[in-house]
PDB file of C-alpha atoms in Angstrom:
ATOM      1  CA  MET A  20      34.540  -0.703  62.301  1.00 48.00           C
ATOM      2  CA  SER A  21      37.440  -0.383  59.905  1.00 49.00           C
ATOM      3  CA  GLU A  22      36.623  -3.772  58.315  1.00 50.00           C
ATOM      4  CA  ASN A  23      33.095  -2.643  57.375  1.00 50.00           C
ATOM      5  CA  THR A  24      34.462   0.540  55.868  1.00 48.00           C
ATOM      6  CA  ARG A  25      36.934  -1.428  53.770  1.00 51.00           C
ATOM      7  CA  GLY A  26      34.188  -3.794  52.599  1.00 48.00           C
ATOM      8  CA  HIS A  27      32.141  -0.941  51.153  1.00 49.00           C
ATOM      9  CA  ARG A  28      34.991   0.587  49.209  1.00 52.00           C
ATOM     10  CA  PRO A  29      34.813  -1.745  46.154  1.00 53.00           C
ATOM     11  CA  THR A  30      31.087  -1.083  45.805  1.00 51.00           C
ATOM     12  CA  GLY A  31      31.605   2.655  45.897  1.00 52.00           C
ATOM     13  CA  ARG A  32      34.401   2.411  43.370  1.00 59.00           C
ATOM     14  CA  ALA A  33      32.254   0.278  41.057  1.00 50.00           C
ATOM     15  CA  LEU A  34      29.448   2.830  41.164  1.00 47.00           C
ATOM     16  CA  THR A  35      31.882   5.607  40.488  1.00 55.00           C
ATOM     17  CA  ARG A  36      33.329   3.774  37.507  1.00 56.00           C
ATOM     18  CA  ALA A  37      29.854   2.981  36.159  1.00 51.00           C
ATOM     19  CA  ARG A  38      28.875   6.633  36.363  1.00 56.00           C
ATOM     20  CA  ALA A  39      32.108   7.644  34.689  1.00 58.00           C
ATOM     21  CA  LEU A  40      31.408   5.515  31.590  1.00 57.00           C
ATOM     22  CA  PRO A  41      30.461   7.474  28.449  1.00 61.00           C
ATOM     23  CA  SER A  42      26.789   7.643  27.541  1.00 62.00           C
ATOM     24  CA  TRP A  43      27.149   5.686  24.314  1.00 61.00           C
ATOM     25  CA  SER A  44      28.694   2.695  26.107  1.00 62.00           C
ATOM     26  CA  LEU A  45      25.307   1.400  27.303  1.00 59.00           C
ATOM     27  CA  LEU A  46      23.853   1.670  23.811  1.00 63.00           C
ATOM     28  CA  ALA A  47      26.843  -0.074  22.270  1.00 66.00           C
ATOM     29  CA  ALA A  48      26.889  -2.839  24.883  1.00 65.00           C
ATOM     30  CA  GLY A  49      23.152  -3.473  24.558  1.00 64.00           C
ATOM     31  CA  THR A  50      23.315  -3.562  20.768  1.00 68.00           C
ATOM     32  CA  VAL A  51      26.263  -5.950  20.668  1.00 67.00           C
ATOM     33  CA  LEU A  52      24.843  -8.253  23.334  1.00 67.00           C
ATOM     34  CA  GLY A  53      21.368  -8.284  21.778  1.00 66.00           C
ATOM     35  CA  GLY A  54      22.777  -8.999  18.326  1.00 62.00           C
ATOM     36  CA  ALA A  55      24.870 -11.873  19.649  1.00 65.00           C
ATOM     37  CA  LEU A  56      21.941 -13.433  21.501  1.00 63.00           C
ATOM     38  CA  GLY A  57      19.598 -12.993  18.539  1.00 61.00           C
ATOM     39  CA  GLY A  58      22.067 -14.542  16.105  1.00 59.00           C
ATOM     40  CA  ALA A  59      22.693 -17.468  18.448  1.00 63.00           C
ATOM     41  CA  TYR A  60      18.945 -18.030  18.787  1.00 56.00           C
ATOM     42  CA  GLY A  61      18.537 -18.104  15.010  1.00 57.00           C
ATOM     43  CA  MET A  62      21.338 -20.655  14.662  1.00 59.00           C
ATOM     44  CA  VAL A  63      20.135 -22.947  17.453  1.00 59.00           C
ATOM     45  CA  LYS A  64      16.428 -22.950  16.581  1.00 64.00           C
ATOM     46  CA  PRO A  65      15.586 -25.541  13.874  1.00 69.00           C
ATOM     47  CA  PRO A  66      14.284 -24.039  10.598  1.00 81.00           C
ATOM     48  CA  THR A  67      10.625 -24.396   9.660  1.00 85.00           C
ATOM     49  CA  TYR A  68       9.090 -24.764   6.207  1.00 91.00           C
ATOM     50  CA  THR A  69       5.719 -23.622   4.876  1.00 93.00           C
ATOM     51  CA  ALA A  70       3.781 -25.125   1.964  1.00 94.00           C
ATOM     52  CA  THR A  71       0.529 -23.768   0.519  1.00 95.00           C
ATOM     53  CA  SER A  72      -2.243 -25.445  -1.438  1.00 95.00           C
ATOM     54  CA  TYR A  73      -4.997 -23.508  -3.233  1.00 96.00           C
ATOM     55  CA  VAL A  74      -8.593 -24.500  -3.940  1.00 95.00           C
ATOM     56  CA  ILE A  75     -11.127 -22.408  -5.805  1.00 94.00           C
ATOM     57  CA  ALA A  76     -14.903 -22.281  -5.477  1.00 92.00           C
ATOM     58  CA  VAL A  77     -16.795 -22.431  -8.778  1.00 91.00           C
ATOM     59  CA  PRO A  78     -20.571 -22.299  -9.324  1.00 89.00           C
ATOM     60  CA  THR A  79     -22.385 -25.215 -10.872  1.00 84.00           C
ATOM     61  CA  ASP A  80     -24.848 -24.848 -13.730  1.00 78.00           C
ATOM     62  CA  LYS A  81     -27.484 -23.570 -11.306  1.00 76.00           C
ATOM     63  CA  GLY A  82     -25.087 -21.554  -9.200  1.00 73.00           C
ATOM     64  CA  ASP A  83     -24.303 -17.843  -8.965  1.00 78.00           C
ATOM     65  CA  PRO A  84     -20.715 -16.522  -9.249  1.00 79.00           C
ATOM     66  CA  ALA A  85     -21.399 -14.104  -6.386  1.00 82.00           C
ATOM     67  CA  ALA A  86     -22.482 -17.021  -4.207  1.00 85.00           C
ATOM     68  CA  ALA A  87     -19.217 -18.820  -4.974  1.00 88.00           C
ATOM     69  CA  LEU A  88     -17.284 -15.919  -3.451  1.00 89.00           C
ATOM     70  CA  GLY A  89     -19.364 -16.082  -0.287  1.00 89.00           C
ATOM     71  CA  PHE A  90     -18.956 -19.845   0.041  1.00 90.00           C
ATOM     72  CA  ALA A  91     -15.217 -19.532  -0.423  1.00 91.00           C
ATOM     73  CA  GLN A  92     -15.120 -17.260   2.623  1.00 92.00           C
ATOM     74  CA  ALA A  93     -17.163 -19.798   4.584  1.00 91.00           C
ATOM     75  CA  TYR A  94     -15.020 -22.744   3.523  1.00 92.00           C
ATOM     76  CA  GLY A  95     -11.928 -20.866   4.605  1.00 91.00           C
ATOM     77  CA  ARG A  96     -13.330 -20.577   8.119  1.00 91.00           C
ATOM     78  CA  VAL A  97     -14.322 -24.239   8.452  1.00 91.00           C
ATOM     79  CA  ALA A  98     -11.154 -25.693   6.907  1.00 91.00           C
ATOM     80  CA  THR A  99      -9.479 -26.036  10.301  1.00 90.00           C
ATOM     81  CA  GLN A 100     -12.516 -27.503  12.047  1.00 90.00           C
ATOM     82  CA  LEU A 101     -12.398 -31.009  13.477  1.00 90.00           C
ATOM     83  CA  ALA A 102     -14.807 -32.404  10.872  1.00 87.00           C
ATOM     84  CA  VAL A 103     -12.361 -31.535   8.093  1.00 91.00           C
ATOM     85  CA  LEU A 104      -9.140 -32.287   9.944  1.00 92.00           C
ATOM     86  CA  GLY A 105     -10.409 -35.697  11.060  1.00 89.00           C
ATOM     87  CA  ASP A 106     -10.113 -37.021   7.499  1.00 88.00           C
ATOM     88  CA  ALA A 107      -6.978 -35.003   6.713  1.00 92.00           C
ATOM     89  CA  GLN A 108      -4.963 -36.610   9.498  1.00 91.00           C
ATOM     90  CA  VAL A 109      -5.148 -39.969   7.733  1.00 88.00           C
ATOM     91  CA  TRP A 110      -3.740 -38.617   4.483  1.00 90.00           C
ATOM     92  CA  ALA A 111      -1.166 -36.385   6.160  1.00 90.00           C
ATOM     93  CA  GLY A 112       0.011 -39.003   8.637  1.00 89.00           C
ATOM     94  CA  VAL A 113       0.040 -36.574  11.573  1.00 92.00           C
ATOM     95  CA  PRO A 114      -2.320 -36.150  14.581  1.00 93.00           C
ATOM     96  CA  VAL A 115      -5.247 -33.748  14.492  1.00 93.00           C
ATOM     97  CA  ARG A 116      -3.555 -31.664  17.195  1.00 93.00           C
ATOM     98  CA  THR A 117      -0.633 -31.025  14.843  1.00 93.00           C
ATOM     99  CA  LEU A 118      -2.969 -29.948  12.050  1.00 94.00           C
ATOM    100  CA  GLN A 119      -4.837 -27.606  14.385  1.00 93.00           C
ATOM    101  CA  SER A 120      -1.654 -25.850  15.480  1.00 93.00           C
ATOM    102  CA  ASP A 121       0.312 -25.823  12.197  1.00 93.00           C
ATOM    103  CA  VAL A 122      -2.335 -25.273   9.484  1.00 94.00           C
ATOM    104  CA  ARG A 123      -3.744 -21.853   8.579  1.00 94.00           C
ATOM    105  CA  THR A 124      -6.176 -20.728   5.890  1.00 94.00           C
ATOM    106  CA  ALA A 125      -6.601 -17.419   4.081  1.00 94.00           C
ATOM    107  CA  THR A 126      -9.246 -16.101   1.693  1.00 93.00           C
ATOM    108  CA  SER A 127      -9.509 -13.124  -0.611  1.00 88.00           C
ATOM    109  CA  PRO A 128     -12.411 -10.652  -0.715  1.00 88.00           C
ATOM    110  CA  ASP A 129     -12.002 -10.397  -4.497  1.00 88.00           C
ATOM    111  CA  ALA A 130     -11.512 -14.006  -5.606  1.00 89.00           C
ATOM    112  CA  PRO A 131     -13.341 -17.214  -4.563  1.00 92.00           C
ATOM    113  CA  MET A 132     -10.096 -18.908  -3.533  1.00 94.00           C
ATOM    114  CA  VAL A 133      -8.938 -20.557  -0.321  1.00 95.00           C
ATOM    115  CA  ALA A 134      -5.242 -20.852   0.548  1.00 95.00           C
ATOM    116  CA  VAL A 135      -4.320 -23.689   2.910  1.00 95.00           C
ATOM    117  CA  SER A 136      -0.841 -23.250   4.438  1.00 94.00           C
ATOM    118  CA  ALA A 137       0.959 -25.777   6.641  1.00 94.00           C
ATOM    119  CA  THR A 138       4.184 -25.310   8.594  1.00 93.00           C
ATOM    120  CA  SER A 139       6.554 -28.031   9.723  1.00 90.00           C
ATOM    121  CA  LYS A 140      10.214 -28.680  10.476  1.00 89.00           C
ATOM    122  CA  ARG A 141      10.220 -31.088   7.519  1.00 91.00           C
ATOM    123  CA  PRO A 142       9.403 -29.678   4.066  1.00 92.00           C
ATOM    124  CA  ASP A 143       7.776 -32.884   2.838  1.00 93.00           C
ATOM    125  CA  VAL A 144       5.467 -33.038   5.863  1.00 93.00           C
ATOM    126  CA  ALA A 145       4.458 -29.406   5.340  1.00 93.00           C
ATOM    127  CA  ALA A 146       3.400 -30.170   1.754  1.00 95.00           C
ATOM    128  CA  ASP A 147       1.549 -33.340   2.793  1.00 94.00           C
ATOM    129  CA  MET A 148      -0.415 -31.506   5.501  1.00 95.00           C
ATOM    130  CA  ALA A 149      -1.446 -28.669   3.179  1.00 95.00           C
ATOM    131  CA  ASN A 150      -2.568 -31.056   0.441  1.00 96.00           C
ATOM    132  CA  ALA A 151      -4.395 -33.309   2.920  1.00 95.00           C
ATOM    133  CA  VAL A 152      -6.422 -30.462   4.431  1.00 95.00           C
ATOM    134  CA  ALA A 153      -7.216 -29.044   0.977  1.00 95.00           C
ATOM    135  CA  ARG A 154      -8.329 -32.487  -0.203  1.00 94.00           C
ATOM    136  CA  SER A 155     -10.520 -33.041   2.852  1.00 94.00           C
ATOM    137  CA  LEU A 156     -12.059 -29.572   2.538  1.00 94.00           C
ATOM    138  CA  THR A 157     -12.847 -30.195  -1.138  1.00 94.00           C
ATOM    139  CA  ARG A 158     -14.479 -33.491  -0.329  1.00 93.00           C
ATOM    140  CA  HIS A 159     -16.713 -32.042   2.399  1.00 90.00           C
ATOM    141  CA  ALA A 160     -17.688 -29.062   0.245  1.00 90.00           C
ATOM    142  CA  ASN A 161     -18.573 -31.187  -2.779  1.00 91.00           C
ATOM    143  CA  ASP A 162     -20.752 -33.473  -0.681  1.00 89.00           C
ATOM    144  CA  ASN A 163     -23.146 -30.516  -0.339  1.00 86.00           C
ATOM    145  CA  ARG A 164     -22.865 -29.037  -3.841  1.00 86.00           C
ATOM    146  CA  SER A 165     -26.378 -30.184  -4.746  1.00 85.00           C
ATOM    147  CA  SER A 166     -27.748 -27.748  -2.156  1.00 86.00           C
ATOM    148  CA  THR A 167     -25.096 -25.012  -2.316  1.00 87.00           C
ATOM    149  CA  HIS A 168     -24.686 -25.111  -6.126  1.00 88.00           C
ATOM    150  CA  VAL A 169     -20.971 -24.443  -5.513  1.00 90.00           C
ATOM    151  CA  GLU A 170     -18.114 -26.908  -5.719  1.00 90.00           C
ATOM    152  CA  LEU A 171     -14.446 -26.715  -4.752  1.00 91.00           C
ATOM    153  CA  VAL A 172     -11.782 -27.528  -7.304  1.00 92.00           C
ATOM    154  CA  SER A 173      -8.068 -27.935  -6.697  1.00 91.00           C
ATOM    155  CA  PHE A 174      -6.308 -24.914  -8.184  1.00 93.00           C
ATOM    156  CA  SER A 175      -2.704 -25.574  -7.158  1.00 92.00           C
ATOM    157  CA  ARG A 176      -1.247 -28.375  -5.079  1.00 94.00           C
ATOM    158  CA  ALA A 177       1.375 -27.669  -2.452  1.00 93.00           C
ATOM    159  CA  VAL A 178       4.906 -28.579  -3.446  1.00 93.00           C
ATOM    160  CA  ARG A 179       7.830 -29.357  -1.204  1.00 92.00           C
ATOM    161  CA  PRO A 180       9.412 -26.032  -0.179  1.00 89.00           C
ATOM    162  CA  THR A 181      13.111 -25.598  -0.857  1.00 87.00           C
ATOM    163  CA  GLU A 182      13.705 -22.632   1.458  1.00 83.00           C
ATOM    164  CA  ALA A 183      12.864 -22.195   5.117  1.00 78.00           C
ATOM    165  CA  SER A 184      10.129 -19.763   6.074  1.00 66.00           C
ATOM    166  CA  SER A 185      11.558 -19.140   9.547  1.00 54.00           C
ATOM    167  CA  PRO A 186      13.785 -16.084  10.127  1.00 57.00           C
ATOM    168  CA  SER A 187      17.454 -16.500   9.286  1.00 56.00           C
ATOM    169  CA  PRO A 188      20.197 -16.003  11.923  1.00 60.00           C
ATOM    170  CA  THR A 189      21.035 -12.694  10.271  1.00 63.00           C
ATOM    171  CA  LEU A 190      17.493 -11.428  10.703  1.00 59.00           C
ATOM    172  CA  THR A 191      17.198 -12.628  14.290  1.00 60.00           C
ATOM    173  CA  GLY A 192      20.560 -10.998  14.998  1.00 59.00           C
ATOM    174  CA  LEU A 193      19.332  -7.671  13.649  1.00 67.00           C
ATOM    175  CA  VAL A 194      16.138  -7.924  15.698  1.00 70.00           C
ATOM    176  CA  GLY A 195      18.152  -8.767  18.797  1.00 64.00           C
ATOM    177  CA  ALA A 196      20.513  -5.851  18.175  1.00 64.00           C
ATOM    178  CA  GLY A 197      17.568  -3.474  17.894  1.00 69.00           C
ATOM    179  CA  ALA A 198      16.029  -4.788  21.101  1.00 72.00           C
ATOM    180  CA  GLY A 199      19.368  -4.590  22.906  1.00 65.00           C
ATOM    181  CA  GLY A 200      19.926  -1.025  21.758  1.00 63.00           C
ATOM    182  CA  LEU A 201      16.456  -0.076  22.952  1.00 68.00           C
ATOM    183  CA  LEU A 202      17.118  -1.638  26.356  1.00 70.00           C
ATOM    184  CA  GLY A 203      20.439   0.197  26.558  1.00 64.00           C
ATOM    185  CA  GLY A 204      18.657   3.469  25.814  1.00 64.00           C
ATOM    186  CA  LEU A 205      16.147   2.808  28.592  1.00 68.00           C
ATOM    187  CA  LEU A 206      18.965   2.093  31.045  1.00 64.00           C
ATOM    188  CA  LEU A 207      20.624   5.285  29.939  1.00 62.00           C
ATOM    189  CA  LEU A 208      17.516   7.254  30.857  1.00 68.00           C
ATOM    190  CA  VAL A 209      17.358   5.861  34.386  1.00 66.00           C
ATOM    191  CA  ARG A 210      21.108   6.020  34.920  1.00 61.00           C
ATOM    192  CA  PRO A 211      22.141   8.554  37.605  1.00 58.00           C
ATOM    193  CA  ARG A 212      23.908  11.548  36.143  1.00 59.00           C
ATOM    194  CA  ARG A 213      27.481  12.261  37.087  1.00 54.00           C
ATOM    195  CA  GLY A 214      26.797  15.897  37.980  1.00 53.00           C
ATOM    196  CA  ALA A 215      23.683  15.182  39.985  1.00 49.00           C
ATOM    197  CA  GLU A 216      25.511  15.039  43.278  1.00 49.00           C
ATOM    198  CA  ALA A 217      27.701  18.039  42.479  1.00 49.00           C
ATOM    199  CA  ALA A 218      24.666  20.136  41.593  1.00 51.00           C
ATOM    200  CA  ARG A 219      23.089  19.641  44.967  1.00 53.00           C
ATOM    201  CA  PRO A 220      23.209  22.818  47.092  1.00 54.00           C
ATOM    202  CA  ALA A 221      25.609  22.703  49.995  1.00 52.00           C
ATOM    203  CA  SER A 222      23.915  22.367  53.343  1.00 56.00           C
ATOM    204  CA  VAL A 223      24.363  25.318  55.646  1.00 54.00           C
ATOM    205  CA  PRO A 224      25.268  24.326  59.197  1.00 55.00           C
ATOM    206  CA  SER A 225      22.863  25.461  61.863  1.00 57.00           C
ATOM    207  CA  PRO A 226      24.171  28.160  64.222  1.00 56.00           C
ATOM    208  CA  ALA A 227      25.740  26.877  67.358  1.00 53.00           C
ATOM    209  CA  PRO A 228      23.812  27.602  70.579  1.00 56.00           C
ATOM    210  CA  ALA A 229      24.998  30.671  72.407  1.00 52.00           C
ATOM    211  CA  VAL A 230      27.172  29.983  75.402  1.00 50.00           C
ATOM    212  CA  GLU A 231      25.675  31.327  78.566  1.00 52.00           C
ATOM    213  CA  VAL A 232      27.985  33.680  80.368  1.00 48.00           C
ATOM    214  CA  HIS A 233      27.554  33.660  84.042  1.00 50.00           C
ATOM    215  CA  GLY A 234      28.770  36.265  86.362  1.00 51.00           C
ATOM    216  CA  GLN A 235      28.532  39.124  83.824  1.00 51.00           C
ATOM    217  CA  LEU A 236      26.381  42.139  84.323  1.00 48.00           C
TER     218      LEU A 236
END
């Protein structure tokens, strides 16, 4: 019986010490730990690079400038389709699956322009993928210019990026510190208060049963 009582003493002492810690300790510990983990993640993860190529839709002699804007929106949606990427994989030297996952397009509602962006761990591969998809898209669009009266023209080729587009270790550390501080605040809310037990009303013992007295009148 005494051994079990001794075994529970460290646990009770640990809980008492945890409750006795100041409130800001959880916030500070969460912020420091989150910042350290976020910074380590940013240093371990390889950097990625993004290159962007631009093509512009222009009307032919029989075309309408307003129609060029509409076709630019349509070409931006089909740029990542298999029909376009099938030819681009040959020029980029990467599989179609890589192009589908690492190439994105963007269009503007005000200008008939399509931006083709590619991301890779190698800056030269990122530029090659962006230029290959833009070239393939231009070729497919110009094959139908006799019926659409709109053609795509290369506006700006993608160049090899010199800086990584992925977050730096400093940024990931700041994000991790913010997340750790938030988690510490949540733990602080669910943490039992030190005065919770002391504030409980004392239990009043029930009255003892009356002793029967025999032999008394």
